Each structure stands twice: as structure tokens, then as C-alpha cells.
PDB file of C-alpha atoms and ligand atoms in Angstrom:
ATOM      1  CA  UNK A  24     -77.624 -11.760  13.618  1.00 74.00           C
ATOM      2  CA  UNK A  25     -78.086 -10.325  10.249  1.00 89.00           C
ATOM      3  CA  UNK A  26     -75.748 -11.641   8.023  1.00 91.00           C
ATOM      4  CA  UNK A  27     -76.224  -9.568   5.072  1.00 92.00           C
ATOM      5  CA  UNK A  28     -77.834  -5.530   5.277  1.00 95.00           C
ATOM      6  CA  UNK A  29     -78.562  -3.332   2.456  1.00 96.00           C
ATOM      7  CA  UNK A  30     -79.343   0.303   3.558  1.00 96.00           C
ATOM      8  CA  UNK A  31     -80.928   2.402   0.669  1.00 97.00           C
ATOM      9  CA  UNK A  32     -78.823   0.864  -2.245  1.00 97.00           C
ATOM     10  CA  UNK A  33     -79.181   2.675  -5.427  1.00 97.00           C
ATOM     11  CA  UNK A  34     -77.344   1.608  -8.925  1.00 97.00           C
ATOM     12  CA  UNK A  35     -77.056   3.727 -11.939  1.00 96.00           C
ATOM     13  CA  UNK A  36     -75.497   3.013 -14.928  1.00 94.00           C
ATOM     14  CA  UNK A  37     -74.633   5.251 -17.364  1.00 92.00           C
ATOM     15  CA  UNK A  38     -76.259   4.819 -20.622  1.00 89.00           C
ATOM     16  CA  UNK A  39     -75.361   7.119 -23.579  1.00 90.00           C
ATOM     17  CA  UNK A  40     -76.435  10.174 -22.501  1.00 91.00           C
ATOM     18  CA  UNK A  41     -79.108   8.954 -19.967  1.00 93.00           C
ATOM     19  CA  UNK A  42     -78.805   7.103 -16.674  1.00 93.00           C
ATOM     20  CA  UNK A  43     -80.340   3.602 -15.800  1.00 94.00           C
ATOM     21  CA  UNK A  44     -81.514   3.758 -12.086  1.00 95.00           C
ATOM     22  CA  UNK A  45     -81.058  -0.176 -11.742  1.00 96.00           C
ATOM     23  CA  UNK A  46     -81.445   0.078  -8.191  1.00 97.00           C
ATOM     24  CA  UNK A  47     -83.364   2.927  -6.619  1.00 97.00           C
ATOM     25  CA  UNK A  48     -83.133   2.835  -2.608  1.00 96.00           C
ATOM     26  CA  UNK A  49     -83.001  -0.716  -1.721  1.00 97.00           C
ATOM     27  CA  UNK A  50     -82.761  -1.875   2.132  1.00 96.00           C
ATOM     28  CA  UNK A  51     -83.095  -5.330   2.593  1.00 95.00           C
ATOM     29  CA  UNK A  52     -81.706  -7.722   5.850  1.00 95.00           C
ATOM     30  CA  UNK A  53     -81.027 -11.130   5.675  1.00 94.00           C
ATOM     31  CA  UNK A  54     -80.446 -13.415   8.537  1.00 94.00           C
ATOM     32  CA  UNK A  55     -78.123 -16.714   8.723  1.00 94.00           C
ATOM     33  CA  UNK A  56     -80.009 -19.292   7.695  1.00 94.00           C
ATOM     34  CA  UNK A  57     -82.679 -18.056   6.018  1.00 96.00           C
ATOM     35  CA  UNK A  58     -83.537 -19.339   2.083  1.00 96.00           C
ATOM     36  CA  UNK A  59     -85.071 -16.114   0.036  1.00 96.00           C
ATOM     37  CA  UNK A  60     -85.736 -15.461  -3.126  1.00 97.00           C
ATOM     38  CA  UNK A  61     -86.042 -12.219  -5.036  1.00 97.00           C
ATOM     39  CA  UNK A  62     -88.597 -12.218  -7.462  1.00 96.00           C
ATOM     40  CA  UNK A  63     -89.572 -10.024 -10.135  1.00 93.00           C
ATOM     41  CA  UNK A  64     -89.809  -9.216 -14.080  1.00 92.00           C
ATOM     42  CA  UNK A  65     -87.017  -8.982 -16.515  1.00 92.00           C
ATOM     43  CA  UNK A  66     -84.703  -5.521 -15.804  1.00 93.00           C
ATOM     44  CA  UNK A  67     -86.320  -5.188 -12.497  1.00 95.00           C
ATOM     45  CA  UNK A  68     -82.849  -5.466 -10.740  1.00 96.00           C
ATOM     46  CA  UNK A  69     -82.522  -8.547  -9.549  1.00 96.00           C
ATOM     47  CA  UNK A  70     -78.608  -9.476 -11.053  1.00 95.00           C
ATOM     48  CA  UNK A  71     -77.975  -6.079  -9.735  1.00 96.00           C
ATOM     49  CA  UNK A  72     -78.737  -6.467  -6.556  1.00 96.00           C
ATOM     50  CA  UNK A  73     -77.201 -10.360  -6.318  1.00 96.00           C
ATOM     51  CA  UNK A  74     -73.936  -8.779  -7.791  1.00 94.00           C
ATOM     52  CA  UNK A  75     -74.309  -6.387  -4.810  1.00 95.00           C
ATOM     53  CA  UNK A  76     -74.587  -8.746  -2.391  1.00 93.00           C
ATOM     54  CA  UNK A  77     -71.906 -10.814  -3.517  1.00 90.00           C
ATOM     55  CA  UNK A  78     -69.213  -8.096  -3.925  1.00 89.00           C
ATOM     56  CA  UNK A  79     -68.885  -8.774  -7.599  1.00 90.00           C
ATOM     57  CA  UNK A  80     -70.118  -5.007  -8.352  1.00 92.00           C
ATOM     58  CA  UNK A  81     -70.567  -1.831  -5.779  1.00 92.00           C
ATOM     59  CA  UNK A  82     -73.395  -0.088  -5.335  1.00 95.00           C
ATOM     60  CA  UNK A  83     -73.845   4.075  -6.417  1.00 96.00           C
ATOM     61  CA  UNK A  84     -74.791   4.908  -3.104  1.00 96.00           C
ATOM     62  CA  UNK A  85     -75.555   3.398  -0.092  1.00 96.00           C
ATOM     63  CA  UNK A  86     -74.233   0.591   2.195  1.00 95.00           C
ATOM     64  CA  UNK A  87     -73.902  -2.874   2.324  1.00 95.00           C
ATOM     65  CA  UNK A  88     -72.813  -5.001   5.408  1.00 94.00           C
ATOM     66  CA  UNK A  89     -71.386  -8.547   5.085  1.00 90.00           C
ATOM     67  CA  UNK A  90     -71.110 -10.511   8.176  1.00 86.00           C
ATOM     68  CA  UNK A  91     -70.718  -7.506  10.408  1.00 86.00           C
ATOM     69  CA  UNK A  92     -68.388  -6.420   7.864  1.00 88.00           C
ATOM     70  CA  UNK A  93     -69.236  -2.779   5.786  1.00 92.00           C
ATOM     71  CA  UNK A  94     -68.098  -3.794   2.139  1.00 91.00           C
ATOM     72  CA  UNK A  95     -67.289  -0.322   0.996  1.00 89.00           C
ATOM     73  CA  UNK A  96     -64.264   0.211   3.245  1.00 90.00           C
ATOM     74  CA  UNK A  97     -62.486  -2.815   2.432  1.00 90.00           C
ATOM     75  CA  UNK A  98     -59.196  -2.804   0.488  1.00 91.00           C
ATOM     76  CA  UNK A  99     -59.802  -4.854  -2.566  1.00 90.00           C
ATOM     77  CA  UNK A 100     -57.549  -7.558  -1.461  1.00 92.00           C
ATOM     78  CA  UNK A 101     -60.241  -7.685   1.463  1.00 90.00           C
ATOM     79  CA  UNK A 102     -62.705  -7.537  -0.761  1.00 89.00           C
ATOM     80  CA  UNK A 103     -61.406 -10.568  -2.499  1.00 89.00           C
ATOM     81  CA  UNK A 104     -60.714 -12.628   0.227  1.00 89.00           C
ATOM     82  CA  UNK A 105     -64.449 -11.586   1.605  1.00 88.00           C
ATOM     83  CA  UNK A 106     -65.817 -13.521  -1.934  1.00 88.00           C
ATOM     84  CA  UNK A 107     -63.673 -16.003  -2.003  1.00 88.00           C
ATOM     85  CA  UNK A 108     -64.340 -17.293   1.745  1.00 88.00           C
ATOM     86  CA  UNK A 109     -67.884 -16.345   2.442  1.00 90.00           C
ATOM     87  CA  UNK A 110     -70.001 -16.509  -0.987  1.00 93.00           C
ATOM     88  CA  UNK A 111     -70.866 -18.849  -2.930  1.00 93.00           C
ATOM     89  CA  UNK A 112     -72.170 -18.354  -6.636  1.00 93.00           C
ATOM     90  CA  UNK A 113     -74.481 -20.479  -8.377  1.00 90.00           C
ATOM     91  CA  UNK A 114     -74.927 -19.048 -12.117  1.00 88.00           C
ATOM     92  CA  UNK A 115     -77.700 -19.167 -14.760  1.00 85.00           C
ATOM     93  CA  UNK A 116     -75.563 -20.437 -17.195  1.00 85.00           C
ATOM     94  CA  UNK A 117     -73.327 -23.029 -14.590  1.00 86.00           C
ATOM     95  CA  UNK A 118     -69.742 -21.434 -15.792  1.00 90.00           C
ATOM     96  CA  UNK A 119     -68.374 -24.662 -14.987  1.00 94.00           C
ATOM     97  CA  UNK A 120     -64.794 -24.954 -16.555  1.00 96.00           C
ATOM     98  CA  UNK A 121     -64.721 -27.321 -19.185  1.00 96.00           C
ATOM     99  CA  UNK A 122     -61.118 -28.676 -19.309  1.00 97.00           C
ATOM    100  CA  UNK A 123     -61.286 -29.809 -15.997  1.00 97.00           C
ATOM    101  CA  UNK A 124     -62.957 -32.601 -14.382  1.00 97.00           C
ATOM    102  CA  UNK A 125     -66.613 -32.466 -12.018  1.00 97.00           C
ATOM    103  CA  UNK A 126     -64.290 -33.281  -9.356  1.00 97.00           C
ATOM    104  CA  UNK A 127     -61.353 -30.562 -10.110  1.00 97.00           C
ATOM    105  CA  UNK A 128     -64.568 -27.963 -10.646  1.00 97.00           C
ATOM    106  CA  UNK A 129     -65.917 -28.197  -7.658  1.00 96.00           C
ATOM    107  CA  UNK A 130     -62.468 -28.323  -5.865  1.00 97.00           C
ATOM    108  CA  UNK A 131     -61.369 -25.345  -8.040  1.00 96.00           C
ATOM    109  CA  UNK A 132     -62.258 -22.181  -5.154  1.00 94.00           C
ATOM    110  CA  UNK A 133     -60.605 -24.416  -2.596  1.00 95.00           C
ATOM    111  CA  UNK A 134     -57.531 -24.616  -4.557  1.00 96.00           C
ATOM    112  CA  UNK A 135     -57.444 -20.931  -4.936  1.00 93.00           C
ATOM    113  CA  UNK A 136     -57.908 -20.564  -1.201  1.00 91.00           C
ATOM    114  CA  UNK A 137     -55.265 -22.848  -0.372  1.00 94.00           C
ATOM    115  CA  UNK A 138     -57.207 -25.354   1.972  1.00 95.00           C
ATOM    116  CA  UNK A 139     -54.790 -28.377   2.109  1.00 96.00           C
ATOM    117  CA  UNK A 140     -54.996 -31.301  -0.409  1.00 95.00           C
ATOM    118  CA  UNK A 141     -56.392 -34.189   1.795  1.00 95.00           C
ATOM    119  CA  UNK A 142     -58.919 -31.891   3.747  1.00 95.00           C
ATOM    120  CA  UNK A 143     -60.074 -30.436  -0.317  1.00 95.00           C
ATOM    121  CA  UNK A 144     -60.326 -34.138  -1.511  1.00 95.00           C
ATOM    122  CA  UNK A 145     -62.536 -35.325   1.477  1.00 95.00           C
ATOM    123  CA  UNK A 146     -64.923 -32.487   1.362  1.00 93.00           C
ATOM    124  CA  UNK A 147     -65.213 -32.664  -2.240  1.00 96.00           C
ATOM    125  CA  UNK A 148     -65.926 -36.512  -1.859  1.00 95.00           C
ATOM    126  CA  UNK A 149     -68.738 -35.527   0.733  1.00 90.00           C
ATOM    127  CA  UNK A 150     -70.526 -32.816  -1.733  1.00 90.00           C
ATOM    128  CA  UNK A 151     -70.488 -34.858  -4.675  1.00 93.00           C
ATOM    129  CA  UNK A 152     -72.118 -37.393  -2.628  1.00 88.00           C
ATOM    130  CA  UNK A 153     -74.538 -34.851  -1.114  1.00 85.00           C
ATOM    131  CA  UNK A 154     -75.787 -33.557  -4.627  1.00 85.00           C
ATOM    132  CA  UNK A 155     -75.857 -36.914  -5.999  1.00 88.00           C
ATOM    133  CA  UNK A 156     -72.833 -36.656  -8.350  1.00 92.00           C
ATOM    134  CA  UNK A 157     -70.425 -38.578  -7.340  1.00 94.00           C
ATOM    135  CA  UNK A 158     -70.505 -41.293 -10.375  1.00 96.00           C
ATOM    136  CA  UNK A 159     -69.965 -38.280 -12.344  1.00 97.00           C
ATOM    137  CA  UNK A 160     -66.488 -37.251 -10.549  1.00 97.00           C
ATOM    138  CA  UNK A 161     -63.934 -37.747 -13.318  1.00 97.00           C
ATOM    139  CA  UNK A 162     -66.187 -36.618 -16.234  1.00 97.00           C
ATOM    140  CA  UNK A 163     -65.733 -33.251 -17.914  1.00 97.00           C
ATOM    141  CA  UNK A 164     -69.208 -30.645 -17.894  1.00 96.00           C
ATOM    142  CA  UNK A 165     -70.079 -31.026 -21.922  1.00 95.00           C
ATOM    143  CA  UNK A 166     -70.587 -34.996 -20.682  1.00 96.00           C
ATOM    144  CA  UNK A 167     -72.848 -33.822 -17.984  1.00 95.00           C
ATOM    145  CA  UNK A 168     -77.088 -32.725 -18.086  1.00 91.00           C
ATOM    146  CA  UNK A 169     -77.700 -29.080 -17.831  1.00 89.00           C
ATOM    147  CA  UNK A 170     -79.324 -30.602 -14.162  1.00 89.00           C
ATOM    148  CA  UNK A 171     -76.824 -32.596 -13.613  1.00 91.00           C
ATOM    149  CA  UNK A 172     -74.275 -29.586 -14.484  1.00 93.00           C
ATOM    150  CA  UNK A 173     -76.293 -27.334 -11.751  1.00 88.00           C
ATOM    151  CA  UNK A 174     -75.574 -29.482  -9.351  1.00 90.00           C
ATOM    152  CA  UNK A 175     -71.784 -29.578  -9.505  1.00 94.00           C
ATOM    153  CA  UNK A 176     -71.969 -25.755  -9.741  1.00 93.00           C
ATOM    154  CA  UNK A 177     -74.068 -26.391  -6.231  1.00 90.00           C
ATOM    155  CA  UNK A 178     -71.221 -27.875  -5.141  1.00 92.00           C
ATOM    156  CA  UNK A 179     -68.740 -25.765  -6.426  1.00 94.00           C
ATOM    157  CA  UNK A 180     -70.348 -22.521  -4.567  1.00 92.00           C
ATOM    158  CA  UNK A 181     -70.124 -24.705  -0.762  1.00 90.00           C
ATOM    159  CA  UNK A 182     -66.458 -26.060  -0.941  1.00 92.00           C
ATOM    160  CA  UNK A 183     -65.001 -23.148   1.045  1.00 92.00           C
ATOM    161  CA  UNK A 184     -68.307 -23.255   3.416  1.00 89.00           C
ATOM    162  CA  UNK A 185     -69.113 -20.046   2.731  1.00 90.00           C
ATOM    163  CA  UNK A 186     -71.593 -17.932   4.809  1.00 88.00           C
ATOM    164  CA  UNK A 187     -74.326 -17.388   2.060  1.00 93.00           C
ATOM    165  CA  UNK A 188     -74.730 -18.716  -1.433  1.00 94.00           C
ATOM    166  CA  UNK A 189     -76.179 -16.492  -4.089  1.00 96.00           C
ATOM    167  CA  UNK A 190     -77.494 -18.354  -6.574  1.00 94.00           C
ATOM    168  CA  UNK A 191     -78.789 -15.799  -9.922  1.00 94.00           C
ATOM    169  CA  UNK A 192     -81.879 -17.598 -11.823  1.00 91.00           C
ATOM    170  CA  UNK A 193     -80.344 -21.505 -10.978  1.00 88.00           C
ATOM    171  CA  UNK A 194     -83.167 -22.591 -12.827  1.00 88.00           C
ATOM    172  CA  UNK A 195     -83.238 -20.625 -15.968  1.00 86.00           C
ATOM    173  CA  UNK A 196     -81.841 -23.329 -18.345  1.00 83.00           C
ATOM    174  CA  UNK A 197     -83.012 -26.268 -17.032  1.00 80.00           C
ATOM    175  CA  UNK A 198     -86.595 -27.702 -17.830  1.00 84.00           C
ATOM    176  CA  UNK A 199     -89.208 -27.541 -14.601  1.00 85.00           C
ATOM    177  CA  UNK A 200     -88.435 -31.130 -13.277  1.00 84.00           C
ATOM    178  CA  UNK A 201     -85.193 -30.486 -13.074  1.00 83.00           C
ATOM    179  CA  UNK A 202     -85.202 -27.029 -11.682  1.00 85.00           C
ATOM    180  CA  UNK A 203     -87.728 -28.625  -9.183  1.00 88.00           C
ATOM    181  CA  UNK A 204     -84.616 -31.225  -8.045  1.00 83.00           C
ATOM    182  CA  UNK A 205     -82.528 -28.422  -8.178  1.00 86.00           C
ATOM    183  CA  UNK A 206     -84.545 -25.905  -5.884  1.00 90.00           C
ATOM    184  CA  UNK A 207     -84.472 -29.435  -3.618  1.00 87.00           C
ATOM    185  CA  UNK A 208     -81.323 -29.816  -2.991  1.00 85.00           C
ATOM    186  CA  UNK A 209     -80.500 -26.266  -2.067  1.00 88.00           C
ATOM    187  CA  UNK A 210     -83.354 -26.549   0.425  1.00 91.00           C
ATOM    188  CA  UNK A 211     -81.834 -29.515   1.891  1.00 88.00           C
ATOM    189  CA  UNK A 212     -78.172 -27.931   2.455  1.00 85.00           C
ATOM    190  CA  UNK A 213     -80.277 -24.868   3.782  1.00 92.00           C
ATOM    191  CA  UNK A 214     -81.973 -27.264   6.282  1.00 92.00           C
ATOM    192  CA  UNK A 215     -79.377 -30.030   7.271  1.00 87.00           C
ATOM    193  CA  UNK A 216     -76.301 -27.797   6.590  1.00 83.00           C
ATOM    194  CA  UNK A 217     -77.923 -24.693   7.322  1.00 87.00           C
ATOM    195  CA  UNK A 218     -76.437 -22.787   4.496  1.00 90.00           C
ATOM    196  CA  UNK A 219     -77.935 -19.442   4.235  1.00 95.00           C
ATOM    197  CA  UNK A 220     -79.355 -19.249   0.297  1.00 95.00           C
ATOM    198  CA  UNK A 221     -80.404 -15.409  -2.119  1.00 96.00           C
ATOM    199  CA  UNK A 222     -81.726 -16.747  -4.986  1.00 96.00           C
ATOM    200  CA  UNK A 223     -83.447 -14.890  -8.014  1.00 96.00           C
ATOM    201  CA  UNK A 224     -86.094 -16.329 -10.027  1.00 92.00           C
ATOM    202  CA  UNK A 225     -88.603 -14.951 -12.315  1.00 86.00           C
ATOM    203  CA  UNK A 226     -90.426 -18.246 -12.345  1.00 87.00           C
ATOM    204  CA  UNK A 227     -93.100 -18.323 -10.049  1.00 88.00           C
ATOM    205  CA  UNK A 228     -93.317 -21.511  -9.567  1.00 88.00           C
ATOM    206  CA  UNK A 229     -89.973 -21.970  -8.029  1.00 90.00           C
ATOM    207  CA  UNK A 230     -91.055 -19.629  -5.075  1.00 92.00           C
ATOM    208  CA  UNK A 231     -92.828 -22.048  -3.143  1.00 92.00           C
ATOM    209  CA  UNK A 232     -89.816 -22.995  -2.285  1.00 93.00           C
ATOM    210  CA  UNK A 233     -88.883 -19.832  -0.608  1.00 94.00           C
ATOM    211  CA  UNK A 234     -88.798 -18.855   3.364  1.00 92.00           C
ATOM    212  CA  UNK A 235     -89.049 -15.456   1.980  1.00 95.00           C
ATOM    213  CA  UNK A 236     -89.545 -13.619  -1.187  1.00 96.00           C
ATOM    214  CA  UNK A 237     -88.606 -10.008  -2.072  1.00 97.00           C
ATOM    215  CA  UNK A 238     -90.735  -8.894  -5.045  1.00 96.00           C
ATOM    216  CA  UNK A 239     -88.269  -5.859  -7.151  1.00 97.00           C
ATOM    217  CA  UNK A 240     -90.044  -3.851  -9.525  1.00 96.00           C
ATOM    218  CA  UNK A 241     -88.204  -1.024 -11.433  1.00 96.00           C
ATOM    219  CA  UNK A 242     -85.126  -1.013  -8.861  1.00 97.00           C
ATOM    220  CA  UNK A 243     -87.696  -0.789  -6.076  1.00 97.00           C
ATOM    221  CA  UNK A 244     -89.028  -3.156  -3.438  1.00 97.00           C
ATOM    222  CA  UNK A 245     -92.599  -3.621  -4.262  1.00 95.00           C
ATOM    223  CA  UNK A 246     -93.427  -5.863  -1.252  1.00 93.00           C
ATOM    224  CA  UNK A 247     -92.121  -9.130   0.738  1.00 91.00           C
ATOM    225  CA  UNK A 248     -94.234 -11.838   1.736  1.00 90.00           C
TER     226      UNK A 248
HETATM  227  N1  LIG B   8     -73.865  -3.136 -17.188  1.00 96.19           N
HETATM  228  C1  LIG B   8     -75.049  -2.489 -17.333  1.00 96.19           C
HETATM  229  N2  LIG B   8     -74.849  -1.146 -18.427  1.00 96.19           N
HETATM  230  C2  LIG B   8     -76.406  -0.690 -18.319  1.00 96.19           C
HETATM  231  N3  LIG B   8     -77.162  -1.386 -17.795  1.00 96.19           N
HETATM  232  C3  LIG B   8     -77.444  -1.990 -17.424  1.00 96.19           C
HETATM  233  C4  LIG B   8     -76.176  -2.995 -16.816  1.00 96.19           C
HETATM  234  N4  LIG B   8     -76.435  -3.928 -16.457  1.00 96.19           N
HETATM  235  C5  LIG B   8     -77.982  -3.866 -16.054  1.00 96.19           C
HETATM  236  N5  LIG B   8     -78.415  -3.045 -16.721  1.00 96.19           N
HETATM  237  C6  LIG B   8     -80.119  -2.723 -16.608  1.00 96.19           C
HETATM  238  O1  LIG B   8     -80.208  -2.429 -15.461  1.00 96.19           O
HETATM  239  C7  LIG B   8     -81.327  -2.894 -15.021  1.00 96.19           C
HETATM  240  C8  LIG B   8     -81.412  -3.827 -14.053  1.00 96.19           C
HETATM  241  O2  LIG B   8     -80.891  -5.274 -14.740  1.00 96.19           O
HETATM  242  P1  LIG B   8     -80.610  -6.173 -13.884  1.00 96.19           P
HETATM  243  O3  LIG B   8     -79.740  -7.200 -15.330  1.00 96.19           O
HETATM  244  O4  LIG B   8     -80.591  -6.419 -12.819  1.00 96.19           O
HETATM  245  O5  LIG B   8     -82.337  -6.984 -14.165  1.00 96.19           O
HETATM  246  P2  LIG B   8     -82.901  -8.824 -13.883  1.00 96.19           P
HETATM  247  O6  LIG B   8     -84.078  -8.422 -13.045  1.00 96.19           O
HETATM  248  O7  LIG B   8     -81.678  -9.549 -13.730  1.00 96.19           O
HETATM  249  O8  LIG B   8     -83.358  -8.949 -15.398  1.00 96.19           O
HETATM  250  P3  LIG B   8     -83.728 -10.228 -16.101  1.00 96.19           P
HETATM  251  O9  LIG B   8     -84.590 -10.949 -15.164  1.00 96.19           O
HETATM  252  O10 LIG B   8     -83.795  -9.917 -17.497  1.00 96.19           O
HETATM  253  O11 LIG B   8     -82.277 -11.263 -15.845  1.00 96.19           O
HETATM  254  C9  LIG B   8     -82.038  -2.909 -16.282  1.00 96.19           C
HETATM  255  O12 LIG B   8     -82.821  -1.731 -17.254  1.00 96.19           O
HETATM  256  C10 LIG B   8     -80.550  -3.542 -17.488  1.00 96.19           C
HETATM  257  O13 LIG B   8     -81.060  -2.446 -18.700  1.00 96.19           O
HETATM  258 MG1  LIG B   9     -80.674 -10.709 -14.144  1.00 96.19          MG
END
């Protein structure tokens, strides 16, 4: 079954007296279990697309279905619930909370979701082990390297057992070896735990990990391979 489908999605941003056409009619279907990359040059619309798929942003026109639900017709509360339970995010600059420890950062979305404490603690322990960062559980993010921080961010994205993890340029702030390790980790979680991933990159090296690559140019899909 299709996990996500976008039909004729456009996104316009007003800019002074002109309009930026960030997306110009994008159709995409992603099935459960896929490991898909969105590639293309700076400004082609990758972040705009990922934010729309992740319900952080809305299209100017067109429709988005996530897990069989049409996103545009949901109330704000239902959409927030969808975001919290069905989607995990990994950002380019990690976006960890500096005053919380690693384990508290990972647990945070589960606290928001009201997951009981015992269950939460067990799953956080599992995830910290899965991403290879258990020994840093009590440390704060500023005591970690970039690659370690991104591992924490990946664990946090998974804590509510989302249907989909969206990662916008997850390796952009990492050296290439560390970036490879993050992609290896995501791919392992994809094959072993059946997590669906959609990630963006403008680094061609990273694309070899993708099961499928959607190439964007000027807000349009140029091709899929
Ligand atoms: N909030 C905004 N207001 C106005 N224009 C915007 C806004 N966000 C994005 N844009 C424009 O929309 C287009 C697509 O931007 P987007 O950030 O999606 O590109 P990108 O492919 O993610 O680029 P990069 O590789 O640099 O991250 C660009 O022309 C950008 O300037
Ligand atoms: Mg971007």
C-alpha cells in the first residue's frame, strides 16, 4: 500500500512583487519499506518537498495522502497527532535540545505522545543501543561529535515508531566517512526494522545507498532512477 502520495503538488512563496515557484506540480508515491532519496541542486525544492510530506508545511495546490488519510482535510489537532505518531524527522543541524541528556532528547517525542514511562525507558535503551550510542546516554549533546549527535537524532526520530522517517540533508554537516556511517545506520534500520525513509541530499556519493532516487530540478521531477 502507498504510504505517501502527492498529486500535482505546487508550492509558491510570495517574494516582494514576485512569486517563487518552489514546486511546480509534483507527483510522488512512496510505498512502505522504501529507502528513497530526493536529489538535486541547491534551491530545486528538496526541503520544501520534505516539509510538505512531513506536514510541517502545506502545498499551495494539489493533495497529500499519508497512510491513506488526506492531509488537507484534517483539523490542526489531527494533523499534529499525525506528525507526532507517524513521522520522525532528522535535520541537517541535528536540532537536539542542549540542556537535555542524550537519553532525554531521544525520549522527548515519546513524552509528548504520552507513552508510559517504563515502555519509554525500554525503547529508548533499545534505540540507543541500535544506533551505537548507549555509553553516551547521560551526556549532553555538546559533549558529542557531529556523527554522534546525528545518531542521537536518528534514534529520536524513531522513538514513536513512525511509519516514515524524513531526513533533510542528514549528512550535510558531517565528514564523508561519518556521513557514510549514518547512511549505513539508516539503511540497517530500513532493512531490519522496516522503517521507511525519505531523505534529501545534494551529495552524489550518498545516492548509492538509495533504493530509488527522485531527481528534482526547478521544482519539477526531472527523473527517477
Ligand atoms: N520561506 C520561503 N520564502 C520564500 N522563498 C522560499 C522559502 N523557502 C524556500 N524558498 C525558495 O524556494 C525554492 C526552493 O527552496 P528549498 O529550500 O526547498 O530548496 P532546496 O533544494 O532544499 O535547497 P538546498 O539544497 O540549498 O537546501 C528556492 O528558490 C528558495 O529560495
Ligand atoms: Mg534544503
